Coordinates of C-alpha atoms and ligand atoms in Angstrom, one line a residue:
M1 CA -42.3 195.4 20.7
C2 CA -45.9 196.1 19.4
G3 CA -48.0 198.8 20.3
I4 CA -50.7 198.1 22.8
A5 CA -53.2 200.7 24.0
G6 CA -57.2 200.5 25.4
Y7 CA -60.0 202.6 27.0
V8 CA -62.6 202.1 29.0
G9 CA -64.7 205.2 30.2
P10 CA -67.7 207.5 29.0
K11 CA -65.1 209.5 26.3
N12 CA -65.0 208.1 22.9
A13 CA -62.5 205.2 23.5
I14 CA -61.7 205.3 19.3
E15 CA -60.6 208.4 19.5
I16 CA -58.6 207.8 22.5
V17 CA -56.9 204.5 21.9
F18 CA -56.1 205.6 18.2
D19 CA -54.8 209.1 19.7
Q20 CA -52.6 206.8 22.4
L21 CA -51.0 204.7 19.4
K22 CA -49.9 207.8 17.5
R23 CA -48.2 208.3 21.1
L24 CA -46.3 204.6 20.4
E25 CA -45.2 205.5 17.1
Y26 CA -41.6 206.6 17.9
R27 CA -41.7 202.2 17.9
G28 CA -41.8 201.4 14.4
Y29 CA -44.6 199.3 13.6
D30 CA -45.4 197.2 10.6
S31 CA -49.8 198.0 10.4
A32 CA -52.2 198.8 13.8
G33 CA -55.9 197.5 14.4
I34 CA -58.8 198.7 16.9
A35 CA -62.1 196.3 18.0
Y36 CA -64.7 198.3 19.8
L37 CA -67.9 197.9 21.3
A38 CA -70.7 198.4 19.2
D39 CA -74.1 197.7 20.2
D40 CA -74.2 193.7 19.6
H41 CA -70.7 192.2 18.3
I42 CA -67.3 193.6 18.2
E43 CA -66.5 195.3 15.6
V44 CA -62.3 195.4 14.7
I45 CA -60.7 197.4 11.7
K46 CA -57.1 196.9 10.8
K47 CA -54.3 197.8 8.1
A48 CA -50.8 197.1 7.0
G49 CA -49.1 199.7 7.1
K50 CA -49.3 203.3 8.5
L51 CA -50.9 204.6 11.7
S52 CA -52.8 207.4 8.7
N53 CA -54.2 204.0 6.6
L54 CA -56.1 203.0 10.2
G55 CA -57.0 207.0 10.6
D56 CA -58.3 207.3 6.6
V57 CA -61.4 204.3 7.7
L58 CA -61.4 205.1 11.8
L59 CA -62.3 208.8 9.7
S60 CA -64.5 207.4 6.8
E61 CA -67.4 207.1 9.5
Q62 CA -68.5 208.6 12.4
R63 CA -67.6 206.3 15.1
S64 CA -68.4 206.4 19.3
A65 CA -67.8 203.5 22.0
H66 CA -66.8 203.8 25.7
S67 CA -64.7 200.6 25.6
A68 CA -61.8 200.2 22.7
I69 CA -58.4 198.4 22.6
A70 CA -55.9 198.9 19.6
H71 CA -53.0 197.7 19.0
S72 CA -49.8 199.1 16.4
R73 CA -47.6 195.8 15.2
W74 CA -44.1 194.2 14.6
A75 CA -44.2 191.4 13.1
T76 CA -42.9 188.1 14.9
H77 CA -45.1 185.2 13.0
G78 CA -46.6 185.9 9.7
A79 CA -45.9 188.5 7.0
P80 CA -47.3 192.8 7.8
T81 CA -50.7 192.3 6.0
D82 CA -54.3 193.4 6.5
G83 CA -55.0 189.7 7.7
N84 CA -52.0 189.5 9.6
A85 CA -53.0 192.7 12.2
H86 CA -53.6 192.4 15.5
P87 CA -56.5 192.1 17.1
H88 CA -57.5 188.9 16.7
F89 CA -61.1 186.6 16.6
D90 CA -61.6 183.7 18.9
E91 CA -64.3 181.2 16.9
H92 CA -67.3 182.9 18.0
E93 CA -66.4 185.8 17.4
D94 CA -67.2 186.3 21.2
I95 CA -64.1 187.8 21.7
A96 CA -61.0 190.5 20.4
I97 CA -58.1 190.3 21.3
I98 CA -54.3 192.3 20.8
H99 CA -50.6 190.6 22.0
N100 CA -47.4 190.9 21.9
G101 CA -44.7 189.5 22.5
I102 CA -44.0 185.5 21.3
I103 CA -46.7 182.4 22.2
E104 CA -43.7 179.9 21.6
N105 CA -46.4 176.3 21.7
Y106 CA -48.9 177.9 19.7
H107 CA -48.0 175.3 16.8
E108 CA -49.3 172.3 19.8
L109 CA -52.1 174.5 20.5
R110 CA -53.0 175.5 17.0
E111 CA -52.4 171.7 16.4
D112 CA -55.1 170.6 18.8
L113 CA -57.9 173.4 17.4
L114 CA -57.6 172.4 13.9
K115 CA -58.5 168.3 15.0
Q116 CA -61.7 170.1 17.0
G117 CA -62.9 172.1 14.0
H118 CA -61.4 175.5 14.8
H119 CA -60.2 178.0 11.8
F120 CA -58.1 180.0 11.5
Y121 CA -58.3 183.1 9.3
S122 CA -53.9 184.1 9.5
Q123 CA -50.3 183.6 9.7
T124 CA -50.1 184.8 13.9
D125 CA -49.7 182.8 17.4
T126 CA -52.0 186.0 18.4
E127 CA -54.8 184.1 16.6
I128 CA -53.8 181.0 17.9
A129 CA -53.9 182.8 22.2
A130 CA -57.6 183.9 21.1
H131 CA -59.5 181.0 20.0
V132 CA -57.9 179.5 23.0
I133 CA -59.6 182.3 25.3
G134 CA -62.6 182.0 23.7
D135 CA -62.6 178.1 23.9
E136 CA -62.1 178.3 28.3
L137 CA -64.7 181.2 27.7
G138 CA -67.4 178.9 26.4
K139 CA -67.2 176.6 29.5
G140 CA -68.4 179.3 31.8
G141 CA -67.8 181.7 34.1
N142 CA -66.2 185.7 33.2
L143 CA -64.1 186.4 30.9
E144 CA -61.3 187.2 33.8
D145 CA -62.2 183.4 34.8
A146 CA -62.1 182.6 31.5
V147 CA -57.9 184.5 31.1
R148 CA -57.2 183.3 33.2
R149 CA -57.1 179.4 32.7
A150 CA -56.0 180.1 29.0
V151 CA -52.9 180.9 30.5
K152 CA -51.9 178.0 31.9
K153 CA -51.9 176.3 28.3
L154 CA -50.0 179.1 26.8
R155 CA -45.8 179.7 27.3
G156 CA -43.5 182.2 25.9
A157 CA -43.4 185.6 26.5
F158 CA -46.5 187.6 25.6
A159 CA -49.1 190.5 27.7
L160 CA -52.7 190.4 26.2
V161 CA -55.3 192.8 26.4
I162 CA -58.8 191.3 25.6
V163 CA -62.3 192.6 25.1
S164 CA -65.9 189.8 25.7
K165 CA -69.2 191.2 23.8
K166 CA -70.5 189.9 26.6
E167 CA -69.6 191.6 28.7
P168 CA -68.8 195.1 26.9
N169 CA -67.6 197.6 29.6
K170 CA -64.6 195.9 31.0
I171 CA -61.3 195.2 29.5
V172 CA -58.9 192.1 30.7
A173 CA -55.2 192.1 30.5
A174 CA -52.6 189.0 30.9
R175 CA -48.9 189.8 31.6
N176 CA -46.4 187.3 31.1
A177 CA -43.2 189.0 31.0
S178 CA -44.5 191.3 28.8
P179 CA -44.4 194.9 30.0
L180 CA -48.0 196.4 30.6
V181 CA -48.5 199.6 32.3
L182 CA -52.6 200.4 33.4
G183 CA -53.5 204.0 33.8
I184 CA -56.4 205.7 37.0
G185 CA -58.3 207.9 35.6
C186 CA -61.1 209.6 36.8
G187 CA -64.0 207.3 36.4
E188 CA -62.4 206.2 33.5
S189 CA -59.3 202.8 33.3
M190 CA -56.8 203.0 30.5
L191 CA -53.7 200.2 29.6
A192 CA -50.6 201.0 27.1
S193 CA -47.8 199.1 26.9
D194 CA -45.5 201.5 27.1
I195 CA -46.0 204.6 30.0
P196 CA -46.0 208.0 27.4
A197 CA -49.4 206.9 25.7
L198 CA -50.9 207.4 29.2
L199 CA -49.6 210.8 30.4
P200 CA -52.1 213.0 28.3
Y201 CA -54.7 211.3 30.0
T202 CA -53.5 210.4 33.7
R203 CA -50.0 210.2 35.8
D204 CA -51.2 207.7 37.8
V205 CA -50.0 204.7 36.7
V206 CA -50.0 201.4 38.3
V207 CA -46.5 198.3 36.2
M208 CA -48.2 195.1 35.7
E209 CA -46.6 192.5 37.0
E210 CA -45.4 189.0 36.1
N211 CA -48.3 186.3 36.4
T212 CA -51.0 188.8 37.1
I213 CA -54.7 189.6 35.5
A214 CA -55.7 192.8 35.6
V215 CA -59.3 193.4 35.5
L216 CA -60.4 196.9 34.1
T217 CA -63.4 198.6 34.2
E218 CA -64.3 202.5 34.3
E219 CA -65.1 202.1 38.1
K220 CA -61.7 201.1 39.0
I221 CA -59.1 198.1 38.4
E222 CA -58.6 195.4 39.7
I223 CA -55.5 192.8 39.6
L224 CA -55.2 189.0 40.3
D225 CA -53.4 186.2 40.7
G226 CA -52.9 183.0 38.7
E227 CA -55.5 181.6 41.4
G228 CA -57.9 184.3 40.4
R229 CA -57.5 186.1 44.1
Q230 CA -57.4 190.2 44.5
L231 CA -54.0 191.4 44.5
P232 CA -53.1 195.4 45.8
V233 CA -53.3 197.7 43.1
Q234 CA -50.5 200.3 44.0
P235 CA -50.6 203.2 41.7
Q236 CA -47.4 205.4 41.3
H237 CA -47.4 209.1 40.3
I238 CA -45.5 210.0 36.9
E239 CA -43.4 213.0 36.7
W240 CA -41.4 212.7 33.6
D241 CA -42.4 214.7 30.8
L242 CA -43.0 212.8 27.0
A243 CA -40.6 212.7 25.2
S244 CA -38.3 210.9 29.1
A245 CA -41.1 209.1 29.5
E246 CA -41.0 207.0 25.0
R247 CA -37.3 206.2 26.4
G248 CA -38.2 204.7 29.5
G249 CA -37.1 207.1 30.9
F250 CA -33.3 205.9 29.5
E251 CA -31.8 210.1 28.4
H252 CA -31.6 208.3 25.2
F253 CA -32.5 205.5 22.9
M254 CA -29.1 204.2 22.2
L255 CA -29.0 203.8 26.1
K256 CA -32.4 202.8 26.3
E257 CA -31.6 198.9 23.2
I258 CA -27.8 198.7 25.0
H259 CA -29.7 198.3 28.3
E260 CA -32.4 195.2 26.3
Q261 CA -29.8 193.2 25.1
P262 CA -30.4 190.5 28.3
K263 CA -33.9 190.8 27.0
V264 CA -33.5 190.9 23.5
I265 CA -30.9 187.5 24.2
T266 CA -34.4 186.0 25.3
Q267 CA -36.2 187.1 22.3
T268 CA -33.7 186.2 20.2
L269 CA -34.1 182.8 21.9
S270 CA -37.2 182.7 22.0
G271 CA -39.2 179.1 20.1
R272 CA -36.0 177.8 19.1
I273 CA -34.0 175.8 22.1
D274 CA -36.9 173.0 22.3
S275 CA -37.5 171.0 26.0
K276 CA -34.9 168.6 25.1
G277 CA -32.0 171.3 24.9
K278 CA -32.2 171.0 21.0
V279 CA -31.7 174.0 18.4
R280 CA -35.2 173.8 16.9
L281 CA -35.3 176.7 13.6
D282 CA -37.9 176.8 11.6
G283 CA -37.4 178.1 8.8
V284 CA -34.3 177.2 7.0
F285 CA -33.1 174.5 4.2
S286 CA -34.0 170.9 5.2
D287 CA -31.2 168.8 6.9
H288 CA -30.2 167.3 3.5
V289 CA -28.8 171.0 1.9
W290 CA -26.8 171.3 4.9
A291 CA -24.3 168.7 3.7
E292 CA -24.3 170.3 -0.2
I293 CA -22.9 173.6 1.2
D294 CA -18.8 173.7 0.4
R295 CA -18.1 177.8 1.1
V296 CA -20.2 180.7 3.1
N297 CA -20.3 183.9 1.5
I298 CA -21.4 186.2 4.9
I299 CA -22.2 190.2 3.0
S300 CA -23.9 192.9 5.1
C301 CA -22.7 196.5 5.5
G302 CA -21.0 198.3 8.8
T303 CA -22.0 197.0 12.3
A304 CA -23.7 193.7 10.3
Y305 CA -20.4 192.9 8.7
H306 CA -19.2 192.4 12.1
A307 CA -21.6 190.3 13.2
G308 CA -20.5 188.3 10.0
L309 CA -17.2 188.4 11.3
M310 CA -19.0 187.1 14.0
G311 CA -20.4 184.6 12.7
K312 CA -17.7 183.0 10.4
H313 CA -15.1 182.6 13.4
L314 CA -18.4 180.0 14.5
F315 CA -18.7 178.6 10.8
E316 CA -14.6 178.0 11.2
K317 CA -13.8 176.4 14.2
L318 CA -17.4 175.2 15.0
L319 CA -18.0 173.1 11.4
R320 CA -14.9 174.0 9.8
L321 CA -17.2 175.4 6.8
P322 CA -15.1 177.3 4.9
T323 CA -16.7 181.2 4.9
D324 CA -15.5 183.7 3.9
V325 CA -17.2 187.8 4.8
Y326 CA -17.3 190.5 2.8
Y327 CA -18.5 194.1 2.4
S328 CA -21.4 194.5 0.3
S329 CA -21.0 197.1 -1.7
E330 CA -17.0 195.1 -2.4
F331 CA -19.0 192.0 -3.3
R332 CA -21.0 193.3 -6.5
Y333 CA -18.5 195.1 -8.0
G334 CA -15.5 192.4 -7.4
D335 CA -17.3 189.6 -9.7
P336 CA -16.9 186.8 -7.0
V337 CA -16.1 183.4 -8.1
L338 CA -18.9 181.4 -6.0
S339 CA -19.4 178.4 -6.6
P340 CA -23.1 176.6 -7.2
R341 CA -22.9 175.0 -4.0
S342 CA -21.9 177.5 -1.9
L343 CA -24.4 179.6 0.6
A344 CA -24.5 183.8 0.1
V345 CA -26.1 184.7 3.7
F346 CA -27.5 188.7 3.9
V347 CA -27.8 190.3 7.5
S348 CA -29.3 193.4 7.9
Q349 CA -31.0 195.0 10.6
S350 CA -33.4 196.7 8.2
G351 CA -33.7 194.6 5.6
E352 CA -33.9 197.5 3.2
T353 CA -29.6 198.1 3.2
A354 CA -29.5 199.2 -0.6
D355 CA -25.5 197.6 -2.1
T356 CA -26.7 193.9 1.0
L357 CA -29.9 193.7 -1.3
A358 CA -27.8 194.5 -5.0
A359 CA -25.8 191.3 -3.5
L360 CA -28.2 189.5 -2.9
K361 CA -30.4 190.4 -6.2
L362 CA -26.0 189.2 -7.7
C363 CA -26.2 185.8 -6.0
K364 CA -30.0 185.3 -7.4
S365 CA -28.4 185.8 -10.5
R366 CA -25.9 183.3 -10.4
R367 CA -28.9 180.6 -8.9
I368 CA -26.6 180.6 -5.5
R369 CA -28.4 180.4 -2.1
T370 CA -29.2 182.8 -0.3
L371 CA -30.4 183.1 4.0
G372 CA -31.0 186.2 5.6
I373 CA -30.4 187.4 8.7
V374 CA -33.0 189.8 9.4
N375 CA -34.8 191.8 12.5
V376 CA -37.4 193.1 9.6
I377 CA -40.7 191.0 8.9
G378 CA -41.6 192.1 5.1
S379 CA -38.0 194.1 4.8
S380 CA -37.0 193.4 1.3
I381 CA -34.2 191.5 2.4
A382 CA -36.3 189.7 4.4
R383 CA -38.6 189.1 1.1
E384 CA -36.4 188.1 -1.3
C385 CA -33.6 185.6 0.6
D386 CA -34.6 182.1 -0.3
R387 CA -35.3 181.7 3.7
T388 CA -34.7 184.5 5.8
L389 CA -33.5 183.9 10.1
F390 CA -35.1 186.5 12.6
T391 CA -33.0 188.2 14.9
Q392 CA -36.6 189.2 17.0
A393 CA -34.5 191.9 18.3
G394 CA -38.2 195.0 18.2
P395 CA -37.9 198.6 17.0
E396 CA -33.7 199.3 16.7
I397 CA -34.6 203.7 16.7
S398 CA -30.8 204.7 17.4
V399 CA -28.9 204.8 14.5
A400 CA -26.2 204.0 15.9
S401 CA -27.3 199.8 16.3
T402 CA -26.4 198.1 19.5
K403 CA -29.2 195.1 20.4
A404 CA -29.4 194.3 16.3
Y405 CA -25.8 193.3 17.0
T406 CA -25.8 191.2 19.9
A407 CA -28.9 189.4 17.9
Q408 CA -27.4 189.0 15.0
V409 CA -24.2 187.4 16.1
L410 CA -26.4 185.0 18.7
V411 CA -28.6 183.6 15.5
F412 CA -25.3 183.1 14.2
A413 CA -24.7 180.6 16.8
L414 CA -28.0 179.2 16.5
L415 CA -27.4 178.3 12.5
A416 CA -24.4 177.3 13.9
L417 CA -25.3 174.9 16.1
H418 CA -28.0 173.7 14.7
I419 CA -26.2 172.9 11.1
A420 CA -23.7 171.0 13.9
Q421 CA -27.1 169.3 14.8
V422 CA -28.0 168.1 12.1
Q423 CA -25.1 166.9 10.7
E424 CA -23.7 165.4 14.3
T425 CA -20.3 167.6 13.9
P426 CA -17.9 165.1 15.5
G427 CA -16.3 167.7 19.1
V428 CA -19.3 169.9 19.0
R429 CA -21.1 169.5 22.7
V430 CA -24.2 171.4 21.8
D431 CA -26.0 170.9 24.6
E432 CA -23.0 172.7 26.5
W433 CA -23.3 174.9 24.1
V434 CA -27.0 175.3 24.5
D435 CA -26.6 176.2 28.6
E436 CA -24.3 178.9 27.9
L437 CA -26.9 179.8 25.4
L438 CA -29.8 179.4 28.2
R439 CA -27.3 181.7 30.8
L440 CA -26.3 184.5 28.4
S441 CA -29.6 186.8 29.4
D442 CA -28.5 186.7 33.1
L443 CA -24.2 187.0 31.6
A444 CA -25.3 189.6 29.9
E445 CA -27.4 191.6 32.6
D446 CA -24.0 191.3 34.1
A447 CA -22.6 192.9 32.1
L448 CA -24.6 196.3 32.0
S449 CA -23.0 196.7 35.6
T450 CA -20.1 197.4 34.0
E451 CA -21.3 200.8 33.1
E452 CA -20.5 203.2 35.9
A453 CA -16.5 201.8 35.8
V454 CA -16.9 203.1 31.6
K455 CA -17.8 206.2 32.6
A456 CA -14.9 206.6 34.8
I457 CA -13.2 205.8 32.6
C458 CA -14.8 207.7 29.8
A459 CA -14.5 211.3 31.9
K460 CA -10.4 210.5 32.3
V461 CA -10.1 209.6 28.3
K462 CA -12.7 212.1 27.0
D463 CA -10.5 214.5 25.5
T464 CA -8.1 211.1 23.8
S465 CA -7.2 212.6 20.1
L466 CA -7.1 209.0 18.8
A467 CA -8.3 205.3 19.5
F468 CA -6.8 202.1 18.8
F469 CA -8.9 199.2 18.9
L470 CA -6.9 196.2 19.5
G471 CA -7.3 192.6 20.3
R472 CA -7.2 188.7 18.9
G473 CA -9.4 185.9 17.8
A474 CA -12.9 187.2 18.1
D475 CA -11.4 190.0 20.8
A476 CA -10.4 191.4 17.4
S477 CA -13.9 191.1 15.9
L478 CA -14.9 193.7 18.7
A479 CA -12.4 195.3 18.4
L480 CA -14.2 196.9 14.4
E481 CA -17.5 196.8 15.9
G482 CA -16.0 199.0 19.4
A483 CA -13.9 201.5 17.3
L484 CA -17.2 201.9 14.4
K485 CA -19.9 202.8 17.3
L486 CA -17.0 205.4 18.6
K487 CA -16.6 206.8 15.5
E488 CA -20.3 206.7 14.6
I489 CA -21.2 208.6 17.9
A490 CA -18.8 210.8 19.7
Y491 CA -16.5 211.4 16.1
I492 CA -13.4 210.5 17.9
P493 CA -11.1 208.5 14.9
T494 CA -10.2 205.5 15.5
Q495 CA -7.8 203.2 13.9
E496 CA -8.6 199.1 14.6
S497 CA -7.2 195.7 13.8
P498 CA -5.6 192.8 15.1
A499 CA -3.1 193.2 17.7
G500 CA -1.1 191.5 16.3
E501 CA -1.4 194.1 13.1
M502 CA -0.2 197.4 15.3
K503 CA 3.6 196.2 14.5
H504 CA 2.8 195.9 10.8
G505 CA 2.6 199.5 10.7
P506 CA -0.2 201.2 12.8
L507 CA 2.4 201.3 15.8
A508 CA 3.5 204.9 14.1
L509 CA 0.6 207.0 15.5
V510 CA 1.2 206.0 19.6
D511 CA 2.2 208.9 20.8
E512 CA 1.0 210.0 24.3
S513 CA -2.6 212.1 23.4
V514 CA -3.4 208.6 21.9
I515 CA -5.6 205.3 24.1
A516 CA -5.7 201.6 23.0
V517 CA -9.0 199.9 23.8
F518 CA -7.6 196.3 24.4
G519 CA -10.1 193.0 24.7
A520 CA -8.6 190.2 26.2
T521 CA -11.5 187.9 26.6
D522 CA -9.5 184.5 25.7
A523 CA -6.9 183.0 28.2
S524 CA -5.5 181.0 26.2
I525 CA -3.6 184.1 24.3
V526 CA -4.3 186.9 26.5
D527 CA 0.2 186.4 26.8
K528 CA 0.3 187.6 22.8
V529 CA -2.1 190.8 23.7
I530 CA -0.3 191.4 26.8
S531 CA 3.0 191.6 24.3
N532 CA 0.7 194.8 22.4
V533 CA -0.6 196.6 25.6
R534 CA 3.1 197.0 26.6
E535 CA 4.7 198.0 22.8
V536 CA 1.5 200.8 23.4
Q537 CA 2.7 201.9 26.9
A538 CA 6.4 202.2 25.8
R539 CA 5.5 204.6 23.4
G540 CA 3.1 206.9 26.0
G541 CA -0.3 205.3 24.5
T542 CA -2.7 204.8 27.9
V543 CA -4.4 201.6 28.1
I544 CA -8.3 200.0 28.4
G545 CA -8.3 197.1 29.5
V546 CA -11.4 194.9 28.6
T547 CA -11.3 191.2 30.1
T548 CA -13.3 188.8 32.5
T549 CA -14.2 189.0 35.8
E550 CA -11.4 185.5 36.6
D551 CA -8.7 187.0 35.1
R552 CA -5.3 187.8 37.1
A553 CA -3.3 188.5 33.7
M554 CA -4.6 191.9 32.7
E555 CA -5.2 193.3 35.8
Q556 CA -1.1 194.1 36.0
V557 CA -0.7 195.6 33.1
T558 CA -3.2 197.7 31.9
D559 CA -4.0 201.0 32.8
L560 CA -7.4 201.4 33.0
L561 CA -10.0 197.6 32.9
V562 CA -13.6 197.0 32.6
R563 CA -14.1 192.9 34.1
I564 CA -17.2 191.3 32.1
P565 CA -19.1 188.2 33.1
K566 CA -16.8 184.8 31.6
S567 CA -19.0 182.0 29.6
K568 CA -17.4 178.6 29.5
F569 CA -17.1 179.4 25.4
E570 CA -14.6 181.9 25.2
F571 CA -16.7 183.5 22.0
L572 CA -20.2 183.5 24.2
S573 CA -17.7 186.0 26.4
A574 CA -16.1 188.1 24.0
L575 CA -19.9 189.1 22.7
L576 CA -20.7 190.2 26.2
S577 CA -17.1 192.6 26.2
I578 CA -19.5 195.1 23.2
I579 CA -21.5 196.3 26.1
P580 CA -19.4 197.7 28.1
L581 CA -17.5 198.9 24.6
Q582 CA -21.0 200.3 23.3
F583 CA -20.9 202.3 27.1
F584 CA -17.4 203.6 26.0
A585 CA -18.7 204.9 22.6
Y586 CA -22.5 205.6 25.0
H587 CA -20.7 208.1 27.5
M588 CA -17.3 209.5 24.9
A589 CA -20.1 211.3 23.5
K590 CA -22.5 212.4 25.9
L591 CA -19.4 214.1 27.3
R592 CA -18.2 215.2 24.5
G593 CA -22.0 217.1 24.0
C594 CA -21.7 215.0 20.5
E595 CA -25.9 214.3 19.6
I596 CA -25.9 210.7 20.5
D597 CA -29.2 208.8 18.7
Q598 CA -28.8 211.1 15.4
P599 CA -25.2 211.4 14.9
R600 CA -24.7 214.1 11.9
N601 CA -24.6 212.7 8.4
L602 CA -25.6 209.2 9.6
A603 CA -29.0 207.0 8.5
K604 CA -30.6 204.5 9.6
S605 CA -31.8 202.6 6.7
V606 CA -28.9 203.5 4.1
T607 CA -31.8 202.4 1.7
V608 CA -28.9 204.6 -0.9
E609 CA -26.0 202.8 -3.0
Ligands
M6R1 O1 -29.9 198.2 8.4 P1 -28.4 197.4 8.1 O2 -27.9 196.1 9.4 O3 -28.6 195.9 6.7 O4 -27.8 198.9 8.3 C1 -26.2 198.5 7.7 C2 -25.5 199.2 8.2 O5 -25.8 200.5 7.5 C3 -25.3 200.2 9.6 O6 -24.9 198.6 10.0 C4 -24.7 200.3 9.9 O7 -22.9 200.2 10.3 C5 -24.5 200.2 12.0 N1 -25.6 202.3 11.7 C6 -23.9 201.3 13.2 O8 -23.7 201.2 14.2

């Protein structure tokens, strides 16, 4: 998510780490900062907004240092302000740290530190980690000993990079689930969150392993395990060009973002399920409010609208809470009837979509409660809503939304379970749902293995003139999203609807030149789906089925089949089927030679009405 850079060696470290940050700009960020070793102290400079804001300050006077760390932040805790930007100091300003990831137990640690008289100047979890490390340093030993002891107290997924004024020519890094790459230069050492930042300086890199500590000096890099024992340093030589390195070796950002989904699932759940298996959603309405809400209106556009349809399934099936889903543009001009006890939920990756923002303002003017489900912290929708739940999916760069969709649906699931928990809704087994949510990342990892099968199917059907996307129940919502992906990046006309609607009109379009993608992840209604499959085949259409590994019915009738892992809950199986549908759009587009990350006529953030 955030960008990390660090350098120790004979050159001007300030210039190098700033250049490294610039090479990470494609990741997205909302603020940036740098710490470097001055004569007797650590100098920290940080600025909200563009990297050039930080650059202007750095250039305002002559500066030089032989070790520095720098960070571009994508906010997860606290708004994107100068104060919340990294680096952060410990209590005595002996060390400065930068951080990528989330410290899940920061609440408890903060409480303990406050009792001991610590002072905090930001709303970040990072500052808490800085104080924990600073305290450990005060107990003796060198910086790496202190970091090693401190990380044992931290829970979550993080990469930490630390400098100390007492050991000025050293950088220490700790990795726990968030990536960090070390660069071996000639008489210099460096690190970054991503390989592209290192490539202009070295092609010999070491990808840090989980739960290890790295110690960088200009002479050498050492890697230690949790007990302080030295581990072998095994560099690899990178041959990639810079552009493909930015995409982590993937050919397009869309493909990278599809592959990131297992990790995104973990991130979205992070900090939201407590050690007792209960859903813990900070920042939503107080418990008594849920009892007052008589209706939910979900308002959004495009992919976010499709995530809203999945939210409706849950709210109505689990909570029996009447829910409508509106396109933002229709909602605002449709003179909606709004109950004063209703809740309006606004879903947006960018948090800046003009129609959604306008619909939000309309609800606020009518004094309706508003809740945002947003990816970008500090965005307009996040700021305007009474309450906001962040999807924690990290920056999404490809115009075609993939990982943001999965995270949005997951937040709906967490919200529905939170309400069920608060209201003790009969029949909702929150514990079983939580178990299944915790398994979802692994299931998504398995679903990624459908790529080769999907690719083979694409090679067979790439010249189709029209693609139907069909399903029933939650699969019908997925059909809309699968179709949007295909038309958006492969420019293939699509016809999407609940499968049962086919014979009421769309069936007239079926002949030998069309394909129909049927989602059939719900075994309880597969017989009905099969009737619709036969209707298409009888008219010459080619049928592609997306079903679960346990299916024995679809395999008998479909022309081509993709199988995804089965979850105990049909809703989650349906959600997993988005992965092969995303691959389908991607590989069709690639075979047809389309521009994938920036499809024609479209923009990532639609800020015009
Ligand atoms: O940023 P938002 O989530 O508000 O954007 C809404 C739509 O513009 C967006 O989901 C669009 O449909 C995607 N590009 C589709 O892949």
